[in-house]
Amino acid sequence: MTDLAIIGGTGLNKLEGINIIKRRVVRTPFGEPSGPLTYGEYNGREIVFLPRHGTGHTIPPHKINYRANIWTLKDIGIKQVISIAAVGGINPHLPPARLAVPDQIIDYTWGRENTFYEGGAGKVIHIDFSYPYNENLRQRIITAAKSAGIGIFEGGTYGATQGPRLETAAEIDRMETDGCDMVGMTGMPEAALAREMELAYATCAVVANHAAGRGNSKEEISMKNIELYLHQGMQQVRTILIKILSD
Ligand code: HPA
C-alpha cells in the first residue's frame, strides 16, 4: 500500500508513464472530491493521483472541494502529498516554465471552506502553521530535480489568490511588497487542511506566465503562452515524479 499521493494541477490531469492499476470513486463527510482516485504504479511503487480541477479540468479554483480531497487522502492511508501547481512568476528569477518549491505562503483567498475544525460539538483547534510546507518532502523534490539535472528555485513565498480571474498589475505590485515570489489560486486552503490532517505536504510549482504587469505579461497575459510554458514545465515535473518513485 502506498503512502504517497500527487494532487495534479492545471496541465497535469493525468500521469503519463505510470501504469494505472485502478480508479476509485469515493465520498466523504464533506462531499465528493474533485474526481476518482487513480491508483498507479511505477517501478514497483504505488502512487495515488487526484486531479485537483477534475478529470476534464472543469472545477475552478474557488469551487474545488479542498476538504473532500484532503479528507479522502487521509482516509485511504496517505501520509505524504506532493501538490503540483501552476503559478505566475513575480520574482524575476521565476520566468515562465521554471519550477519552484515554495517554503512560505500568504493567503489572500476568502470564503472558502478552510478548516475541518468548525467548532460546534468539536474542540477549538489552532494548528501551528509557521512553516506551512513539510521540509523533508520539499528536500525530496529538490534532490530529485537536481539529480535529473532540472533547475529548480529552492524556496519562495506562494501568494494564494481567490481567482478565477488573474490579478491586476497593481495587485501584483502589492503582493511583491508583501514578499510574494509567485502567485497561484489553489495553494490555500489545501496546505492548511493537509496540516490539520497531519499529512506531510509540499508543492512543486510550475511558472506558467510572468505575473500581471511583469515581463511579457506587461500588456496582457497570453493564454496561448500559458499553455506552451505549462506544457514545458510539466514535462520536467513528470521527470521529477518518476525520479522520486525510482528512489
Ligand atoms: N495568477 C494566479 N494564478 C496563476 C497565474 C497567475 O498569474 N498563473 C497560473 N496560475
mmCIF file of C-alpha atoms and ligand atoms in Angstrom:
data_model
loop_
_atom_site.group_PDB
_atom_site.id
_atom_site.type_symbol
_atom_site.label_atom_id
_atom_site.label_comp_id
_atom_site.label_asym_id
_atom_site.label_seq_id
_atom_site.Cartn_x
_atom_site.Cartn_y
_atom_site.Cartn_z
ATOM 1 C CA MET A 1 0.000 0.000 0.000
ATOM 2 C CA THR A 2 1.298 3.407 -0.895
ATOM 3 C CA ASP A 3 1.557 6.386 1.378
ATOM 4 C CA LEU A 4 2.327 8.931 -1.368
ATOM 5 C CA ALA A 5 -0.248 10.956 -3.279
ATOM 6 C CA ILE A 6 0.069 13.536 -6.026
ATOM 7 C CA ILE A 7 -2.502 16.287 -6.407
ATOM 8 C CA GLY A 8 -2.229 17.362 -10.033
ATOM 9 C CA GLY A 9 -2.916 20.922 -11.103
ATOM 10 C CA THR A 10 -3.590 22.701 -14.378
ATOM 11 C CA GLY A 11 -1.559 20.955 -17.084
ATOM 12 C CA LEU A 12 -1.280 17.708 -15.135
ATOM 13 C CA ASN A 13 -4.642 15.957 -15.189
ATOM 14 C CA LYS A 14 -3.136 12.529 -15.580
ATOM 15 C CA LEU A 15 0.210 10.859 -15.032
ATOM 16 C CA GLU A 16 1.716 9.575 -18.261
ATOM 17 C CA GLY A 17 4.417 6.938 -17.836
ATOM 18 C CA ILE A 18 2.766 5.473 -14.754
ATOM 19 C CA ASN A 19 0.735 2.254 -15.033
ATOM 20 C CA ILE A 20 -2.836 2.685 -13.852
ATOM 21 C CA ILE A 21 -3.939 -0.109 -11.527
ATOM 22 C CA LYS A 22 -7.446 1.045 -10.649
ATOM 23 C CA ARG A 23 -9.739 4.043 -10.250
ATOM 24 C CA ARG A 24 -11.994 4.514 -7.233
ATOM 25 C CA VAL A 25 -14.917 6.890 -6.851
ATOM 26 C CA VAL A 26 -15.124 7.987 -3.214
ATOM 27 C CA ARG A 27 -17.356 10.072 -0.986
ATOM 28 C CA THR A 28 -16.500 11.870 2.220
ATOM 29 C CA PRO A 29 -18.474 13.574 5.022
ATOM 30 C CA PHE A 30 -17.591 16.800 3.176
ATOM 31 C CA GLY A 31 -18.920 15.701 -0.204
ATOM 32 C CA GLU A 32 -17.185 14.474 -3.309
ATOM 33 C CA PRO A 33 -13.521 15.018 -4.101
ATOM 34 C CA SER A 34 -12.504 16.541 -7.436
ATOM 35 C CA GLY A 35 -12.509 13.167 -9.171
ATOM 36 C CA PRO A 36 -11.913 9.468 -8.753
ATOM 37 C CA LEU A 37 -8.710 8.412 -7.018
ATOM 38 C CA THR A 38 -6.326 6.933 -9.556
ATOM 39 C CA TYR A 39 -4.005 4.250 -8.211
ATOM 40 C CA GLY A 40 -0.873 3.908 -10.289
ATOM 41 C CA GLU A 41 2.377 2.010 -10.133
ATOM 42 C CA TYR A 42 5.880 2.775 -11.288
ATOM 43 C CA ASN A 43 8.886 0.551 -10.782
ATOM 44 C CA GLY A 44 7.026 -1.471 -8.143
ATOM 45 C CA ARG A 45 5.986 1.624 -6.149
ATOM 46 C CA GLU A 46 2.371 2.539 -5.765
ATOM 47 C CA ILE A 47 1.142 6.097 -6.007
ATOM 48 C CA VAL A 48 -2.275 7.756 -5.786
ATOM 49 C CA PHE A 49 -3.196 10.599 -8.113
ATOM 50 C CA LEU A 50 -6.007 13.120 -7.724
ATOM 51 C CA PRO A 51 -6.653 15.800 -10.375
ATOM 52 C CA ARG A 52 -7.438 18.986 -8.420
ATOM 53 C CA HIS A 53 -9.641 20.529 -11.116
ATOM 54 C CA GLY A 54 -11.417 17.260 -12.018
ATOM 55 C CA THR A 55 -10.581 14.758 -14.734
ATOM 56 C CA GLY A 56 -11.819 17.060 -17.501
ATOM 57 C CA HIS A 57 -10.461 20.227 -15.824
ATOM 58 C CA THR A 58 -13.930 21.619 -15.078
ATOM 59 C CA ILE A 59 -13.664 22.808 -11.448
ATOM 60 C CA PRO A 60 -12.421 26.394 -10.957
ATOM 61 C CA PRO A 61 -10.073 27.152 -8.014
ATOM 62 C CA HIS A 62 -12.769 28.691 -5.762
ATOM 63 C CA LYS A 63 -15.130 25.716 -6.270
ATOM 64 C CA ILE A 64 -12.670 22.926 -5.517
ATOM 65 C CA ASN A 65 -13.768 20.800 -2.575
ATOM 66 C CA TYR A 66 -10.409 21.020 -0.810
ATOM 67 C CA ARG A 67 -11.757 19.389 2.334
ATOM 68 C CA ALA A 68 -13.085 16.336 0.475
ATOM 69 C CA ASN A 69 -9.787 15.990 -1.421
ATOM 70 C CA ILE A 70 -7.608 16.074 1.695
ATOM 71 C CA TRP A 71 -10.025 14.010 3.780
ATOM 72 C CA THR A 72 -10.122 11.197 1.255
ATOM 73 C CA LEU A 73 -6.321 11.053 1.006
ATOM 74 C CA LYS A 74 -6.054 10.792 4.786
ATOM 75 C CA ASP A 75 -8.833 8.225 4.828
ATOM 76 C CA ILE A 76 -7.040 5.817 2.468
ATOM 77 C CA GLY A 77 -3.812 5.964 4.499
ATOM 78 C CA ILE A 78 -1.796 8.579 2.601
ATOM 79 C CA LYS A 79 0.959 10.194 4.656
ATOM 80 C CA GLN A 80 2.700 12.415 2.087
ATOM 81 C CA VAL A 81 1.171 14.697 -0.515
ATOM 82 C CA ILE A 82 3.062 16.333 -3.356
ATOM 83 C CA SER A 83 0.983 19.106 -4.840
ATOM 84 C CA ILE A 84 1.644 20.278 -8.384
ATOM 85 C CA ALA A 85 0.508 23.837 -9.032
ATOM 86 C CA ALA A 86 0.686 26.326 -11.895
ATOM 87 C CA VAL A 87 1.741 29.817 -10.779
ATOM 88 C CA GLY A 88 2.520 33.243 -12.148
ATOM 89 C CA GLY A 89 6.094 34.392 -11.531
ATOM 90 C CA ILE A 90 6.540 37.627 -9.541
ATOM 91 C CA ASN A 91 10.209 37.253 -8.600
ATOM 92 C CA PRO A 92 12.374 37.948 -11.705
ATOM 93 C CA HIS A 93 14.155 34.639 -11.018
ATOM 94 C CA LEU A 94 10.891 32.877 -11.773
ATOM 95 C CA PRO A 95 10.346 33.221 -15.540
ATOM 96 C CA PRO A 96 7.837 31.038 -17.415
ATOM 97 C CA ALA A 97 8.471 27.257 -17.445
ATOM 98 C CA ARG A 98 10.707 27.462 -14.339
ATOM 99 C CA LEU A 99 9.986 25.217 -11.354
ATOM 100 C CA ALA A 100 9.927 26.232 -7.680
ATOM 101 C CA VAL A 101 9.441 24.554 -4.310
ATOM 102 C CA PRO A 102 7.973 27.330 -2.136
ATOM 103 C CA ASP A 103 8.660 27.442 1.600
ATOM 104 C CA GLN A 104 6.108 30.058 2.671
ATOM 105 C CA ILE A 105 2.527 31.095 1.935
ATOM 106 C CA ILE A 106 0.494 34.287 2.155
ATOM 107 C CA ASP A 107 -3.240 33.630 1.920
ATOM 108 C CA TYR A 108 -5.397 36.183 0.073
ATOM 109 C CA THR A 109 -8.321 33.836 -0.544
ATOM 110 C CA TRP A 110 -11.740 34.348 1.044
ATOM 111 C CA GLY A 111 -14.997 32.486 1.505
ATOM 112 C CA ARG A 112 -13.520 29.012 1.089
ATOM 113 C CA GLU A 113 -14.209 26.126 3.476
ATOM 114 C CA ASN A 114 -10.794 26.294 5.088
ATOM 115 C CA THR A 115 -10.877 24.039 8.158
ATOM 116 C CA PHE A 116 -12.025 20.649 9.430
ATOM 117 C CA TYR A 117 -12.412 22.204 12.889
ATOM 118 C CA GLU A 118 -15.691 24.088 12.699
ATOM 119 C CA GLY A 119 -16.272 24.293 16.442
ATOM 120 C CA GLY A 120 -19.785 23.243 17.483
ATOM 121 C CA ALA A 121 -19.564 19.952 19.346
ATOM 122 C CA GLY A 122 -15.866 19.620 18.493
ATOM 123 C CA LYS A 123 -12.923 21.321 20.206
ATOM 124 C CA VAL A 124 -11.460 24.616 19.004
ATOM 125 C CA ILE A 125 -8.137 23.712 17.408
ATOM 126 C CA HIS A 126 -5.436 26.093 16.180
ATOM 127 C CA ILE A 127 -2.797 24.242 14.210
ATOM 128 C CA ASP A 128 0.778 25.520 14.086
ATOM 129 C CA PHE A 129 1.335 26.742 10.528
ATOM 130 C CA SER A 130 4.524 28.800 10.983
ATOM 131 C CA TYR A 131 6.220 26.711 8.294
ATOM 132 C CA PRO A 132 3.396 25.559 6.041
ATOM 133 C CA TYR A 133 5.300 23.001 3.954
ATOM 134 C CA ASN A 134 6.962 19.778 5.094
ATOM 135 C CA GLU A 135 10.724 20.290 4.871
ATOM 136 C CA ASN A 136 11.651 16.625 4.230
ATOM 137 C CA LEU A 137 9.232 16.408 1.326
ATOM 138 C CA ARG A 138 10.469 19.742 -0.074
ATOM 139 C CA GLN A 139 14.015 18.398 0.025
ATOM 140 C CA ARG A 140 12.946 15.187 -1.718
ATOM 141 C CA ILE A 141 11.540 17.216 -4.608
ATOM 142 C CA ILE A 142 14.660 19.407 -4.754
ATOM 143 C CA THR A 143 17.033 16.414 -4.642
ATOM 144 C CA ALA A 144 15.071 14.583 -7.344
ATOM 145 C CA ALA A 145 15.121 17.683 -9.573
ATOM 146 C CA LYS A 146 18.855 18.151 -9.105
ATOM 147 C CA SER A 147 19.697 14.537 -9.791
ATOM 148 C CA ALA A 148 17.610 14.751 -13.002
ATOM 149 C CA GLY A 149 19.563 17.880 -13.995
ATOM 150 C CA ILE A 150 16.477 20.104 -13.721
ATOM 151 C CA GLY A 151 16.951 23.620 -12.370
ATOM 152 C CA ILE A 152 14.564 24.432 -9.526
ATOM 153 C CA PHE A 153 14.063 27.541 -7.371
ATOM 154 C CA GLU A 154 14.561 26.358 -3.793
ATOM 155 C CA GLY A 155 12.067 28.348 -1.769
ATOM 156 C CA GLY A 156 9.933 31.415 -2.186
ATOM 157 C CA THR A 157 6.620 32.657 -0.902
ATOM 158 C CA TYR A 158 3.446 31.480 -2.613
ATOM 159 C CA GLY A 159 0.662 34.084 -2.618
ATOM 160 C CA ALA A 160 -2.724 32.361 -2.870
ATOM 161 C CA THR A 161 -5.362 34.488 -4.615
ATOM 162 C CA GLN A 162 -9.076 33.886 -4.953
ATOM 163 C CA GLY A 163 -9.399 33.846 -8.755
ATOM 164 C CA PRO A 164 -10.727 32.726 -11.073
ATOM 165 C CA ARG A 165 -9.647 35.968 -12.724
ATOM 166 C CA LEU A 166 -5.963 36.769 -12.924
ATOM 167 C CA GLU A 167 -4.629 39.666 -10.835
ATOM 168 C CA THR A 168 -4.277 43.324 -11.758
ATOM 169 C CA ALA A 169 -0.766 44.717 -12.179
ATOM 170 C CA ALA A 170 -1.284 46.791 -9.006
ATOM 171 C CA GLU A 171 -2.308 43.708 -7.029
ATOM 172 C CA ILE A 172 0.904 42.027 -8.141
ATOM 173 C CA ASP A 173 2.912 45.116 -7.064
ATOM 174 C CA ARG A 174 1.288 44.884 -3.652
ATOM 175 C CA MET A 175 1.950 41.159 -3.428
ATOM 176 C CA GLU A 176 5.605 41.756 -4.269
ATOM 177 C CA THR A 177 5.821 44.359 -1.492
ATOM 178 C CA ASP A 178 4.242 41.783 0.820
ATOM 179 C CA GLY A 179 7.043 39.348 -0.071
ATOM 180 C CA CYS A 180 5.353 37.039 -2.573
ATOM 181 C CA ASP A 181 7.588 35.391 -5.180
ATOM 182 C CA MET A 182 4.815 33.594 -7.049
ATOM 183 C CA VAL A 183 1.042 33.720 -7.297
ATOM 184 C CA GLY A 184 -1.456 30.890 -7.660
ATOM 185 C CA MET A 185 -5.109 30.203 -6.861
ATOM 186 C CA THR A 186 -5.132 26.760 -5.259
ATOM 187 C CA GLY A 187 -2.392 26.685 -2.612
ATOM 188 C CA MET A 188 -4.864 27.579 0.124
ATOM 189 C CA PRO A 189 -6.699 26.176 1.971
ATOM 190 C CA GLU A 190 -5.163 22.957 0.613
ATOM 191 C CA ALA A 191 -1.892 23.292 2.553
ATOM 192 C CA ALA A 192 -3.616 24.184 5.834
ATOM 193 C CA LEU A 193 -6.111 21.329 5.554
ATOM 194 C CA ALA A 194 -3.242 18.915 4.918
ATOM 195 C CA ARG A 195 -1.564 20.195 8.103
ATOM 196 C CA GLU A 196 -4.820 19.768 10.047
ATOM 197 C CA MET A 197 -4.905 16.140 8.881
ATOM 198 C CA GLU A 198 -1.210 15.749 9.794
ATOM 199 C CA LEU A 199 -0.185 14.961 6.233
ATOM 200 C CA ALA A 200 3.323 15.877 5.065
ATOM 201 C CA TYR A 201 2.626 18.337 2.248
ATOM 202 C CA ALA A 202 4.861 20.150 -0.251
ATOM 203 C CA THR A 203 4.295 21.927 -3.545
ATOM 204 C CA CYS A 204 6.175 21.752 -6.810
ATOM 205 C CA ALA A 205 5.137 24.940 -8.596
ATOM 206 C CA VAL A 206 5.419 25.439 -12.343
ATOM 207 C CA VAL A 207 5.624 29.017 -13.587
ATOM 208 C CA ALA A 208 3.058 29.337 -16.388
ATOM 209 C CA ASN A 209 3.466 33.068 -17.015
ATOM 210 C CA HIS A 210 5.019 36.277 -15.780
ATOM 211 C CA ALA A 211 2.515 37.663 -13.259
ATOM 212 C CA ALA A 212 0.351 40.612 -14.378
ATOM 213 C CA GLY A 213 2.330 43.688 -15.395
ATOM 214 C CA ARG A 214 5.682 41.806 -15.465
ATOM 215 C CA GLY A 215 7.941 40.628 -18.294
ATOM 216 C CA ASN A 216 5.994 39.602 -21.382
ATOM 217 C CA SER A 217 2.742 39.991 -19.385
ATOM 218 C CA LYS A 218 3.209 43.803 -19.334
ATOM 219 C CA GLU A 219 0.389 44.354 -21.857
ATOM 220 C CA GLU A 220 -1.717 41.284 -21.098
ATOM 221 C CA ILE A 221 -1.363 37.642 -20.087
ATOM 222 C CA SER A 222 -1.492 35.429 -23.153
ATOM 223 C CA MET A 223 -3.399 32.152 -22.653
ATOM 224 C CA LYS A 224 -1.576 30.659 -25.624
ATOM 225 C CA ASN A 225 1.787 31.267 -23.956
ATOM 226 C CA ILE A 226 0.491 29.859 -20.653
ATOM 227 C CA GLU A 227 -0.344 26.561 -22.347
ATOM 228 C CA LEU A 228 3.029 26.396 -24.036
ATOM 229 C CA TYR A 229 5.055 27.115 -20.894
ATOM 230 C CA LEU A 230 2.931 24.833 -18.723
ATOM 231 C CA HIS A 231 3.480 22.026 -21.169
ATOM 232 C CA GLN A 232 7.256 22.549 -20.965
ATOM 233 C CA GLY A 233 7.233 22.786 -17.168
ATOM 234 C CA MET A 234 5.001 19.751 -16.674
ATOM 235 C CA GLN A 235 7.378 17.570 -18.721
ATOM 236 C CA GLN A 236 10.001 18.387 -16.098
ATOM 237 C CA VAL A 237 7.558 17.710 -13.271
ATOM 238 C CA ARG A 238 6.891 14.242 -14.698
ATOM 239 C CA THR A 239 10.628 13.540 -14.798
ATOM 240 C CA ILE A 240 10.941 14.622 -11.153
ATOM 241 C CA LEU A 241 8.000 12.467 -10.044
ATOM 242 C CA ILE A 242 9.393 9.412 -11.826
ATOM 243 C CA LYS A 243 12.752 10.072 -10.158
ATOM 244 C CA ILE A 244 11.071 10.239 -6.729
ATOM 245 C CA LEU A 245 9.310 6.951 -7.438
ATOM 246 C CA SER A 246 12.530 5.319 -8.604
ATOM 247 C CA ASP A 247 14.478 6.104 -5.411
HETATM 248 N N1 HPA B 1 -2.037 34.283 -11.158
HETATM 249 C C1 HPA B 1 -2.720 33.386 -10.406
HETATM 250 N N2 HPA B 1 -2.710 32.082 -10.654
HETATM 251 C C2 HPA B 1 -1.991 31.637 -11.680
HETATM 252 C C3 HPA B 1 -1.264 32.509 -12.515
HETATM 253 C C4 HPA B 1 -1.289 33.896 -12.230
HETATM 254 O O1 HPA B 1 -0.665 34.736 -12.921
HETATM 255 N N3 HPA B 1 -0.675 31.741 -13.461
HETATM 256 C C5 HPA B 1 -1.020 30.449 -13.198
HETATM 257 N N4 HPA B 1 -1.816 30.377 -12.127
#
